[in-house]
Amino acid sequence: MELIDRHGRVATDLRVSLTDRCNLRCQYCMPAEGLDWLPTEDTLTDDELNRLIRIGVEMLGIRDVRFTGGEPLLRRSLPSIVATTKALPSRPRTAMTSNGLGLKHTAGALAAAGLDRVNISLDTTDPATFERITRRNRLHDVIDGLAAAHEAGLRPVKINAVLLRGINDHEAPDLLRWSTKHEYELRFIEQMPLDAQHGWSREAMVTADETLALLGEHFRLTPLDGRGSAPAEKFLVDDGPHTVGIIGSVTKPFCGDCNRVRLTADGQIMNCLFAREESDLRASMRAGASDVQIAERWAAAMMTKLPGHGIDDPTFLQSDRPMSAIGG
Ligand code: SAM
């Protein structure tokens, strides 16, 4: 069995949200007061989570498992979940998307458990801008986390940045300079309509083309070929060796090459970040479904995957789940 959809795309990359909670309040993601978190009884236990990952990897062709959230480092059992995943016979590639808070203390344990790589989210290296965007004064912790990840060999250490007009867009060249100096691979991601407050607007979004133009004033950027199913268009910076990625999720969608599927912390399969339908594997599991029945339900959930996210469609409706509750 494989996770094929009606358009011939095969999902091999599983994004697993370990919690919907987060210790930052990035303004493009969450309101200042946070959200109503998932009740504990609705959240998958470690055993349930490990079982679904095993079914995905052993029965459905998943080759890459990325842990995300909310903030995945808030799940205390993360090292053991990573180790259980990595111990599967096909040894899937493992990665994590994190804000890096506390990674200073856990990077070594995560690498030892079998985590291969990390993407750390960082939109600025200016403490005041960081606090303005995230509503927390924690820039130093992210910087320490990045260094610890590099030290622990979780390479390449990638940085994900979102540019916000009038807030940090003018800092994009500085962020690239800083990232290359520290050997981190920077990628800019267009802001998407995924915030809980529904405050996204196309006009406010800094587009991929604008980002390229902003950087182009300071660096010689040479496009690299071979994007494949990777979302980032990559550019060599000043003839290399460093690169920068620009992800035009909205203006240059890569849905036709999408190989992803998402499992939320409460056990729902989402076949797209923008899906409005979910498939409840937690209910199946708790009702006593066998591995084969769960795998069949999961495979069936892929059949409704739309050809594109449709943000440009006048009928586009933002998902009821914000990014933090899906797993970015
Ligand atoms: N807490 C982790 C982190 O900070 O990376 C993982 C979850 S977070 C939702 C994953 C990524 O989604 C982060 O890089 C964050 O910047 C990005 N993100 C959140 N809301 C977004 C939005 N509306 N548009 C684009 N990216 C967004």
PDB file of N, CA and C in Angstrom, residues 43-139:
ATOM      1  N   THR A  43      -5.133  14.244  23.094  1.00  0.00           N
ATOM      2  CA  THR A  43      -3.787  14.185  22.510  1.00  0.00           C
ATOM      3  C   THR A  43      -3.334  12.729  22.458  1.00  0.00           C
ATOM      4  N   LEU A  44      -2.678  12.364  21.374  1.00  0.00           N
ATOM      5  CA  LEU A  44      -2.197  10.986  21.258  1.00  0.00           C
ATOM      6  C   LEU A  44      -1.166  10.707  22.349  1.00  0.00           C
ATOM      7  N   THR A  45      -1.256   9.513  22.933  1.00  0.00           N
ATOM      8  CA  THR A  45      -0.208   9.108  23.870  1.00  0.00           C
ATOM      9  C   THR A  45       1.039   8.737  23.064  1.00  0.00           C
ATOM     10  N   ASP A  46       2.150   8.562  23.762  1.00  0.00           N
ATOM     11  CA  ASP A  46       3.371   8.171  23.049  1.00  0.00           C
ATOM     12  C   ASP A  46       3.165   6.854  22.310  1.00  0.00           C
ATOM     13  N   ASP A  47       2.490   5.905  22.960  1.00  0.00           N
ATOM     14  CA  ASP A  47       2.279   4.603  22.314  1.00  0.00           C
ATOM     15  C   ASP A  47       1.439   4.750  21.043  1.00  0.00           C
ATOM     16  N   GLU A  48       0.399   5.582  21.139  1.00  0.00           N
ATOM     17  CA  GLU A  48      -0.460   5.780  19.957  1.00  0.00           C
ATOM     18  C   GLU A  48       0.320   6.458  18.827  1.00  0.00           C
ATOM     19  N   LEU A  49       1.111   7.446  19.224  1.00  0.00           N
ATOM     20  CA  LEU A  49       1.906   8.182  18.239  1.00  0.00           C
ATOM     21  C   LEU A  49       2.920   7.244  17.564  1.00  0.00           C
ATOM     22  N   ASN A  50       3.607   6.472  18.393  1.00  0.00           N
ATOM     23  CA  ASN A  50       4.614   5.551  17.850  1.00  0.00           C
ATOM     24  C   ASN A  50       3.958   4.521  16.929  1.00  0.00           C
ATOM     25  N   ARG A  51       2.757   4.108  17.309  1.00  0.00           N
ATOM     26  CA  ARG A  51       2.072   3.107  16.475  1.00  0.00           C
ATOM     27  C   ARG A  51       1.743   3.700  15.098  1.00  0.00           C
ATOM     28  N   LEU A  52       1.211   4.924  15.082  1.00  0.00           N
ATOM     29  CA  LEU A  52       0.844   5.521  13.791  1.00  0.00           C
ATOM     30  C   LEU A  52       2.096   5.778  12.940  1.00  0.00           C
ATOM     31  N   ILE A  53       3.167   6.198  13.568  1.00  0.00           N
ATOM     32  CA  ILE A  53       4.399   6.413  12.797  1.00  0.00           C
ATOM     33  C   ILE A  53       4.866   5.072  12.215  1.00  0.00           C
ATOM     34  N   ARG A  54       4.800   4.032  13.031  1.00  0.00           N
ATOM     35  CA  ARG A  54       5.225   2.705  12.533  1.00  0.00           C
ATOM     36  C   ARG A  54       4.353   2.264  11.353  1.00  0.00           C
ATOM     37  N   ILE A  55       3.039   2.462  11.466  1.00  0.00           N
ATOM     38  CA  ILE A  55       2.148   2.073  10.363  1.00  0.00           C
ATOM     39  C   ILE A  55       2.511   2.872   9.100  1.00  0.00           C
ATOM     40  N   GLY A  56       2.762   4.177   9.283  1.00  0.00           N
ATOM     41  CA  GLY A  56       3.127   5.012   8.134  1.00  0.00           C
ATOM     42  C   GLY A  56       4.405   4.519   7.469  1.00  0.00           C
ATOM     43  N   VAL A  57       5.396   4.201   8.290  1.00  0.00           N
ATOM     44  CA  VAL A  57       6.710   3.830   7.747  1.00  0.00           C
ATOM     45  C   VAL A  57       6.701   2.387   7.226  1.00  0.00           C
ATOM     46  N   GLU A  58       6.140   1.468   8.005  1.00  0.00           N
ATOM     47  CA  GLU A  58       6.257   0.050   7.622  1.00  0.00           C
ATOM     48  C   GLU A  58       5.214  -0.376   6.600  1.00  0.00           C
ATOM     49  N   MET A  59       4.056   0.297   6.593  1.00  0.00           N
ATOM     50  CA  MET A  59       2.983  -0.194   5.717  1.00  0.00           C
ATOM     51  C   MET A  59       2.632   0.767   4.593  1.00  0.00           C
ATOM     52  N   LEU A  60       3.047   2.037   4.711  1.00  0.00           N
ATOM     53  CA  LEU A  60       2.537   3.028   3.753  1.00  0.00           C
ATOM     54  C   LEU A  60       3.634   3.805   3.028  1.00  0.00           C
ATOM     55  N   GLY A  61       4.858   3.389   3.178  1.00  0.00           N
ATOM     56  CA  GLY A  61       5.927   3.971   2.370  1.00  0.00           C
ATOM     57  C   GLY A  61       6.489   5.303   2.846  1.00  0.00           C
ATOM     58  N   ILE A  62       6.217   5.679   4.099  1.00  0.00           N
ATOM     59  CA  ILE A  62       6.813   6.931   4.604  1.00  0.00           C
ATOM     60  C   ILE A  62       8.324   6.735   4.774  1.00  0.00           C
ATOM     61  N   ARG A  63       9.094   7.690   4.232  1.00  0.00           N
ATOM     62  CA  ARG A  63      10.566   7.596   4.340  1.00  0.00           C
ATOM     63  C   ARG A  63      11.166   8.718   5.182  1.00  0.00           C
ATOM     64  N   ASP A  64      10.413   9.804   5.307  1.00  0.00           N
ATOM     65  CA  ASP A  64      10.896  10.946   6.095  1.00  0.00           C
ATOM     66  C   ASP A  64       9.873  11.268   7.169  1.00  0.00           C
ATOM     67  N   VAL A  65      10.356  11.442   8.394  1.00  0.00           N
ATOM     68  CA  VAL A  65       9.451  11.821   9.484  1.00  0.00           C
ATOM     69  C   VAL A  65       9.982  13.114  10.093  1.00  0.00           C
ATOM     70  N   ARG A  66       9.143  14.150  10.073  1.00  0.00           N
ATOM     71  CA  ARG A  66       9.547  15.431  10.660  1.00  0.00           C
ATOM     72  C   ARG A  66       8.667  15.718  11.866  1.00  0.00           C
ATOM     73  N   PHE A  67       9.275  15.992  12.998  1.00  0.00           N
ATOM     74  CA  PHE A  67       8.530  16.308  14.218  1.00  0.00           C
ATOM     75  C   PHE A  67       8.356  17.822  14.299  1.00  0.00           C
ATOM     76  N   THR A  68       7.115  18.224  14.593  1.00  0.00           N
ATOM     77  CA  THR A  68       6.835  19.640  14.622  1.00  0.00           C
ATOM     78  C   THR A  68       5.719  19.912  15.627  1.00  0.00           C
ATOM     79  N   GLY A  69       5.074  21.064  15.518  1.00  0.00           N
ATOM     80  CA  GLY A  69       4.027  21.383  16.473  1.00  0.00           C
ATOM     81  C   GLY A  69       3.275  22.625  16.034  1.00  0.00           C
ATOM     82  N   GLY A  70       2.784  23.352  16.963  1.00  0.00           N
ATOM     83  CA  GLY A  70       3.215  23.729  18.288  1.00  0.00           C
ATOM     84  C   GLY A  70       4.756  23.656  18.370  1.00  0.00           C
ATOM     85  N   GLU A  71       5.229  23.541  19.555  1.00  0.00           N
ATOM     86  CA  GLU A  71       6.678  23.451  19.723  1.00  0.00           C
ATOM     87  C   GLU A  71       7.039  22.020  20.163  1.00  0.00           C
ATOM     88  N   PRO A  72       7.673  21.247  19.275  1.00  0.00           N
ATOM     89  CA  PRO A  72       7.939  19.832  19.583  1.00  0.00           C
ATOM     90  C   PRO A  72       8.812  19.626  20.819  1.00  0.00           C
ATOM     91  N   LEU A  73       9.678  20.615  21.124  1.00  0.00           N
ATOM     92  CA  LEU A  73      10.559  20.445  22.299  1.00  0.00           C
ATOM     93  C   LEU A  73       9.758  20.483  23.598  1.00  0.00           C
ATOM     94  N   LEU A  74       8.498  20.931  23.536  1.00  0.00           N
ATOM     95  CA  LEU A  74       7.687  20.942  24.753  1.00  0.00           C
ATOM     96  C   LEU A  74       7.198  19.536  25.117  1.00  0.00           C
ATOM     97  N   ARG A  75       7.343  18.599  24.189  1.00  0.00           N
ATOM     98  CA  ARG A  75       6.945  17.220  24.508  1.00  0.00           C
ATOM     99  C   ARG A  75       8.154  16.531  25.138  1.00  0.00           C
ATOM    100  N   ARG A  76       8.041  16.237  26.427  1.00  0.00           N
ATOM    101  CA  ARG A  76       9.194  15.729  27.174  1.00  0.00           C
ATOM    102  C   ARG A  76       9.748  14.436  26.583  1.00  0.00           C
ATOM    103  N   SER A  77       8.831  13.614  26.043  1.00  0.00           N
ATOM    104  CA  SER A  77       9.249  12.295  25.547  1.00  0.00           C
ATOM    105  C   SER A  77       9.852  12.359  24.147  1.00  0.00           C
ATOM    106  N   LEU A  78      10.107  13.563  23.644  1.00  0.00           N
ATOM    107  CA  LEU A  78      10.613  13.678  22.269  1.00  0.00           C
ATOM    108  C   LEU A  78      11.802  12.766  21.972  1.00  0.00           C
ATOM    109  N   PRO A  79      12.853  12.732  22.832  1.00  0.00           N
ATOM    110  CA  PRO A  79      13.993  11.855  22.487  1.00  0.00           C
ATOM    111  C   PRO A  79      13.570  10.395  22.337  1.00  0.00           C
ATOM    112  N   SER A  80      12.643   9.948  23.184  1.00  0.00           N
ATOM    113  CA  SER A  80      12.245   8.540  23.081  1.00  0.00           C
ATOM    114  C   SER A  80      11.386   8.306  21.833  1.00  0.00           C
ATOM    115  N   ILE A  81      10.577   9.285  21.441  1.00  0.00           N
ATOM    116  CA  ILE A  81       9.784   9.144  20.202  1.00  0.00           C
ATOM    117  C   ILE A  81      10.723   9.101  18.990  1.00  0.00           C
ATOM    118  N   VAL A  82      11.743   9.958  19.023  1.00  0.00           N
ATOM    119  CA  VAL A  82      12.724   9.956  17.926  1.00  0.00           C
ATOM    120  C   VAL A  82      13.425   8.593  17.861  1.00  0.00           C
ATOM    121  N   ALA A  83      13.832   8.105  19.026  1.00  0.00           N
ATOM    122  CA  ALA A  83      14.576   6.829  19.058  1.00  0.00           C
ATOM    123  C   ALA A  83      13.699   5.683  18.551  1.00  0.00           C
ATOM    124  N   THR A  84      12.423   5.681  18.934  1.00  0.00           N
ATOM    125  CA  THR A  84      11.514   4.620  18.492  1.00  0.00           C
ATOM    126  C   THR A  84      11.328   4.692  16.974  1.00  0.00           C
ATOM    127  N   THR A  85      11.230   5.900  16.465  1.00  0.00           N
ATOM    128  CA  THR A  85      11.069   6.070  15.007  1.00  0.00           C
ATOM    129  C   THR A  85      12.321   5.584  14.287  1.00  0.00           C
ATOM    130  N   LYS A  86      13.460   5.992  14.800  1.00  0.00           N
ATOM    131  CA  LYS A  86      14.724   5.664  14.113  1.00  0.00           C
ATOM    132  C   LYS A  86      15.030   4.170  14.208  1.00  0.00           C
ATOM    133  N   ALA A  87      14.442   3.497  15.201  1.00  0.00           N
ATOM    134  CA  ALA A  87      14.704   2.056  15.367  1.00  0.00           C
ATOM    135  C   ALA A  87      13.860   1.204  14.413  1.00  0.00           C
ATOM    136  N   LEU A  88      12.956   1.833  13.668  1.00  0.00           N
ATOM    137  CA  LEU A  88      12.171   1.052  12.697  1.00  0.00           C
ATOM    138  C   LEU A  88      13.133   0.472  11.657  1.00  0.00           C
ATOM    139  N   PRO A  89      12.849  -0.721  11.147  1.00  0.00           N
ATOM    140  CA  PRO A  89      13.828  -1.400  10.288  1.00  0.00           C
ATOM    141  C   PRO A  89      14.309  -0.566   9.095  1.00  0.00           C
ATOM    142  N   SER A  90      13.425   0.269   8.514  1.00  0.00           N
ATOM    143  CA  SER A  90      13.884   1.031   7.337  1.00  0.00           C
ATOM    144  C   SER A  90      14.614   2.313   7.735  1.00  0.00           C
ATOM    145  N   ARG A  91      14.773   2.548   9.023  1.00  0.00           N
ATOM    146  CA  ARG A  91      15.483   3.729   9.528  1.00  0.00           C
ATOM    147  C   ARG A  91      15.117   5.001   8.750  1.00  0.00           C
ATOM    148  N   PRO A  92      13.864   5.481   8.911  1.00  0.00           N
ATOM    149  CA  PRO A  92      13.462   6.693   8.179  1.00  0.00           C
ATOM    150  C   PRO A  92      14.339   7.881   8.553  1.00  0.00           C
ATOM    151  N   ARG A  93      14.451   8.812   7.609  1.00  0.00           N
ATOM    152  CA  ARG A  93      15.168  10.047   7.936  1.00  0.00           C
ATOM    153  C   ARG A  93      14.299  10.831   8.911  1.00  0.00           C
ATOM    154  N   THR A  94      14.939  11.424   9.920  1.00  0.00           N
ATOM    155  CA  THR A  94      14.184  12.140  10.947  1.00  0.00           C
ATOM    156  C   THR A  94      14.649  13.597  11.015  1.00  0.00           C
ATOM    157  N   ALA A  95      13.694  14.477  11.183  1.00  0.00           N
ATOM    158  CA  ALA A  95      14.013  15.905  11.274  1.00  0.00           C
ATOM    159  C   ALA A  95      13.029  16.557  12.219  1.00  0.00           C
ATOM    160  N   MET A  96      13.346  17.783  12.612  1.00  0.00           N
ATOM    161  CA  MET A  96      12.445  18.507  13.514  1.00  0.00           C
ATOM    162  C   MET A  96      12.377  19.975  13.088  1.00  0.00           C
ATOM    163  N   THR A  97      11.193  20.556  13.156  1.00  0.00           N
ATOM    164  CA  THR A  97      11.036  22.001  12.995  1.00  0.00           C
ATOM    165  C   THR A  97      10.733  22.559  14.375  1.00  0.00           C
ATOM    166  N   SER A  98      11.544  23.514  14.819  1.00  0.00           N
ATOM    167  CA  SER A  98      11.457  23.964  16.213  1.00  0.00           C
ATOM    168  C   SER A  98      11.801  25.440  16.298  1.00  0.00           C
ATOM    169  N   ASN A  99      11.362  26.070  17.381  1.00  0.00           N
ATOM    170  CA  ASN A  99      11.788  27.452  17.609  1.00  0.00           C
ATOM    171  C   ASN A  99      13.134  27.509  18.344  1.00  0.00           C
ATOM    172  N   GLY A 100      13.642  26.357  18.733  1.00  0.00           N
ATOM    173  CA  GLY A 100      14.985  26.285  19.300  1.00  0.00           C
ATOM    174  C   GLY A 100      15.076  26.591  20.784  1.00  0.00           C
ATOM    175  N   LEU A 101      13.966  27.004  21.415  1.00  0.00           N
ATOM    176  CA  LEU A 101      14.037  27.329  22.843  1.00  0.00           C
ATOM    177  C   LEU A 101      14.287  26.051  23.646  1.00  0.00           C
ATOM    178  N   GLY A 102      15.380  26.028  24.393  1.00  0.00           N
ATOM    179  CA  GLY A 102      15.700  24.844  25.188  1.00  0.00           C
ATOM    180  C   GLY A 102      16.519  23.808  24.428  1.00  0.00           C
ATOM    181  N   LEU A 103      16.728  24.046  23.157  1.00  0.00           N
ATOM    182  CA  LEU A 103      17.487  23.063  22.363  1.00  0.00           C
ATOM    183  C   LEU A 103      18.931  22.954  22.857  1.00  0.00           C
ATOM    184  N   LYS A 104      19.392  24.043  23.470  1.00  0.00           N
ATOM    185  CA  LYS A 104      20.720  24.054  24.064  1.00  0.00           C
ATOM    186  C   LYS A 104      20.909  22.838  24.988  1.00  0.00           C
ATOM    187  N   HIS A 105      19.841  22.478  25.700  1.00  0.00           N
ATOM    188  CA  HIS A 105      19.944  21.388  26.676  1.00  0.00           C
ATOM    189  C   HIS A 105      19.625  20.023  26.081  1.00  0.00           C
ATOM    190  N   THR A 106      19.022  19.982  24.905  1.00  0.00           N
ATOM    191  CA  THR A 106      18.528  18.692  24.405  1.00  0.00           C
ATOM    192  C   THR A 106      19.133  18.265  23.069  1.00  0.00           C
ATOM    193  N   ALA A 107      19.887  19.154  22.422  1.00  0.00           N
ATOM    194  CA  ALA A 107      20.381  18.830  21.075  1.00  0.00           C
ATOM    195  C   ALA A 107      21.215  17.548  21.085  1.00  0.00           C
ATOM    196  N   GLY A 108      22.080  17.402  22.089  1.00  0.00           N
ATOM    197  CA  GLY A 108      22.941  16.210  22.157  1.00  0.00           C
ATOM    198  C   GLY A 108      22.107  14.942  22.304  1.00  0.00           C
ATOM    199  N   ALA A 109      21.121  14.986  23.210  1.00  0.00           N
ATOM    200  CA  ALA A 109      20.274  13.809  23.442  1.00  0.00           C
ATOM    201  C   ALA A 109      19.466  13.473  22.188  1.00  0.00           C
ATOM    202  N   LEU A 110      19.018  14.503  21.485  1.00  0.00           N
ATOM    203  CA  LEU A 110      18.216  14.248  20.276  1.00  0.00           C
ATOM    204  C   LEU A 110      19.077  13.642  19.175  1.00  0.00           C
ATOM    205  N   ALA A 111      20.290  14.146  19.035  1.00  0.00           N
ATOM    206  CA  ALA A 111      21.202  13.571  18.030  1.00  0.00           C
ATOM    207  C   ALA A 111      21.503  12.123  18.389  1.00  0.00           C
ATOM    208  N   ALA A 112      21.739  11.861  19.679  1.00  0.00           N
ATOM    209  CA  ALA A 112      22.037  10.492  20.118  1.00  0.00           C
ATOM    210  C   ALA A 112      20.835   9.573  19.889  1.00  0.00           C
ATOM    211  N   ALA A 113      19.631  10.145  19.988  1.00  0.00           N
ATOM    212  CA  ALA A 113      18.419   9.336  19.785  1.00  0.00           C
ATOM    213  C   ALA A 113      18.187   9.021  18.308  1.00  0.00           C
ATOM    214  N   GLY A 114      18.887   9.742  17.435  1.00  0.00           N
ATOM    215  CA  GLY A 114      18.753   9.438  16.008  1.00  0.00           C
ATOM    216  C   GLY A 114      18.136  10.550  15.185  1.00  0.00           C
ATOM    217  N   LEU A 115      18.019  11.750  15.772  1.00  0.00           N
ATOM    218  CA  LEU A 115      17.512  12.875  14.965  1.00  0.00           C
ATOM    219  C   LEU A 115      18.599  13.267  13.968  1.00  0.00           C
ATOM    220  N   ASP A 116      18.207  13.427  12.704  1.00  0.00           N
ATOM    221  CA  ASP A 116      19.207  13.745  11.679  1.00  0.00           C
ATOM    222  C   ASP A 116      19.400  15.245  11.493  1.00  0.00           C
ATOM    223  N   ARG A 117      18.305  15.988  11.468  1.00  0.00           N
ATOM    224  CA  ARG A 117      18.428  17.401  11.089  1.00  0.00           C
ATOM    225  C   ARG A 117      17.409  18.256  11.829  1.00  0.00           C
ATOM    226  N   VAL A 118      17.666  19.561  11.864  1.00  0.00           N
ATOM    227  CA  VAL A 118      16.679  20.494  12.428  1.00  0.00           C
ATOM    228  C   VAL A 118      16.495  21.709  11.519  1.00  0.00           C
ATOM    229  N   ASN A 119      15.291  22.242  11.534  1.00  0.00           N
ATOM    230  CA  ASN A 119      14.999  23.565  10.972  1.00  0.00           C
ATOM    231  C   ASN A 119      14.576  24.419  12.154  1.00  0.00           C
ATOM    232  N   ILE A 120      15.277  25.513  12.346  1.00  0.00           N
ATOM    233  CA  ILE A 120      14.938  26.400  13.459  1.00  0.00           C
ATOM    234  C   ILE A 120      14.323  27.672  12.878  1.00  0.00           C
ATOM    235  N   SER A 121      13.253  28.118  13.493  1.00  0.00           N
ATOM    236  CA  SER A 121      12.576  29.303  12.996  1.00  0.00           C
ATOM    237  C   SER A 121      13.185  30.547  13.625  1.00  0.00           C
ATOM    238  N   LEU A 122      13.623  31.462  12.798  1.00  0.00           N
ATOM    239  CA  LEU A 122      14.215  32.703  13.298  1.00  0.00           C
ATOM    240  C   LEU A 122      14.013  33.783  12.241  1.00  0.00           C
ATOM    241  N   ASP A 123      13.317  34.845  12.622  1.00  0.00           N
ATOM    242  CA  ASP A 123      12.939  35.863  11.639  1.00  0.00           C
ATOM    243  C   ASP A 123      13.831  37.093  11.694  1.00  0.00           C
ATOM    244  N   THR A 124      14.671  37.177  12.720  1.00  0.00           N
ATOM    245  CA  THR A 124      15.477  38.382  12.913  1.00  0.00           C
ATOM    246  C   THR A 124      16.615  38.086  13.887  1.00  0.00           C
ATOM    247  N   THR A 125      17.677  38.864  13.806  1.00  0.00           N
ATOM    248  CA  THR A 125      18.725  38.748  14.825  1.00  0.00           C
ATOM    249  C   THR A 125      18.744  39.994  15.712  1.00  0.00           C
ATOM    250  N   ASP A 126      17.715  40.805  15.578  1.00  0.00           N
ATOM    251  CA  ASP A 126      17.619  41.993  16.423  1.00  0.00           C
ATOM    252  C   ASP A 126      16.695  41.681  17.611  1.00  0.00           C
ATOM    253  N   PRO A 127      17.196  41.821  18.857  1.00  0.00           N
ATOM    254  CA  PRO A 127      16.383  41.432  20.008  1.00  0.00           C
ATOM    255  C   PRO A 127      15.033  42.151  20.081  1.00  0.00           C
ATOM    256  N   ALA A 128      15.010  43.443  19.720  1.00  0.00           N
ATOM    257  CA  ALA A 128      13.746  44.194  19.819  1.00  0.00           C
ATOM    258  C   ALA A 128      12.754  43.692  18.771  1.00  0.00           C
ATOM    259  N   THR A 129      13.247  43.441  17.563  1.00  0.00           N
ATOM    260  CA  THR A 129      12.346  42.927  16.518  1.00  0.00           C
ATOM    261  C   THR A 129      11.868  41.535  16.890  1.00  0.00           C
ATOM    262  N   PHE A 130      12.781  40.735  17.458  1.00  0.00           N
ATOM    263  CA  PHE A 130      12.388  39.373  17.872  1.00  0.00           C
ATOM    264  C   PHE A 130      11.227  39.451  18.868  1.00  0.00           C
ATOM    265  N   GLU A 131      11.373  40.341  19.837  1.00  0.00           N
ATOM    266  CA  GLU A 131      10.322  40.444  20.864  1.00  0.00           C
ATOM    267  C   GLU A 131       9.024  40.973  20.253  1.00  0.00           C
ATOM    268  N   ARG A 132       9.165  41.875  19.294  1.00  0.00           N
ATOM    269  CA  ARG A 132       7.956  42.424  18.655  1.00  0.00           C
ATOM    270  C   ARG A 132       7.216  41.309  17.901  1.00  0.00           C
ATOM    271  N   ILE A 133       7.961  40.462  17.196  1.00  0.00           N
ATOM    272  CA  ILE A 133       7.298  39.411  16.403  1.00  0.00           C
ATOM    273  C   ILE A 133       6.791  38.279  17.289  1.00  0.00           C
ATOM    274  N   THR A 134       7.622  37.834  18.231  1.00  0.00           N
ATOM    275  CA  THR A 134       7.271  36.615  18.994  1.00  0.00           C
ATOM    276  C   THR A 134       6.595  36.920  20.320  1.00  0.00           C
ATOM    277  N   ARG A 135       6.589  38.178  20.706  1.00  0.00           N
ATOM    278  CA  ARG A 135       6.045  38.646  21.994  1.00  0.00           C
ATOM    279  C   ARG A 135       6.782  38.030  23.178  1.00  0.00           C
ATOM    280  N   ARG A 136       8.012  37.614  22.970  1.00  0.00           N
ATOM    281  CA  ARG A 136       8.835  37.060  24.048  1.00  0.00           C
ATOM    282  C   ARG A 136      10.273  37.535  23.848  1.00  0.00           C
ATOM    283  N   ASN A 137      10.965  37.742  24.968  1.00  0.00           N
ATOM    284  CA  ASN A 137      12.348  38.216  24.908  1.00  0.00           C
ATOM    285  C   ASN A 137      13.296  37.004  24.981  1.00  0.00           C
ATOM    286  N   ARG A 138      13.327  36.195  23.927  1.00  0.00           N
ATOM    287  CA  ARG A 138      14.062  34.931  24.015  1.00  0.00           C
ATOM    288  C   ARG A 138      15.067  34.747  22.870  1.00  0.00           C
ATOM    289  N   LEU A 139      15.447  35.822  22.208  1.00  0.00           N
ATOM    290  CA  LEU A 139      16.355  35.653  21.066  1.00  0.00           C
ATOM    291  C   LEU A 139      17.611  34.883  21.448  1.00  0.00           C
TER     292      LEU A 139
END
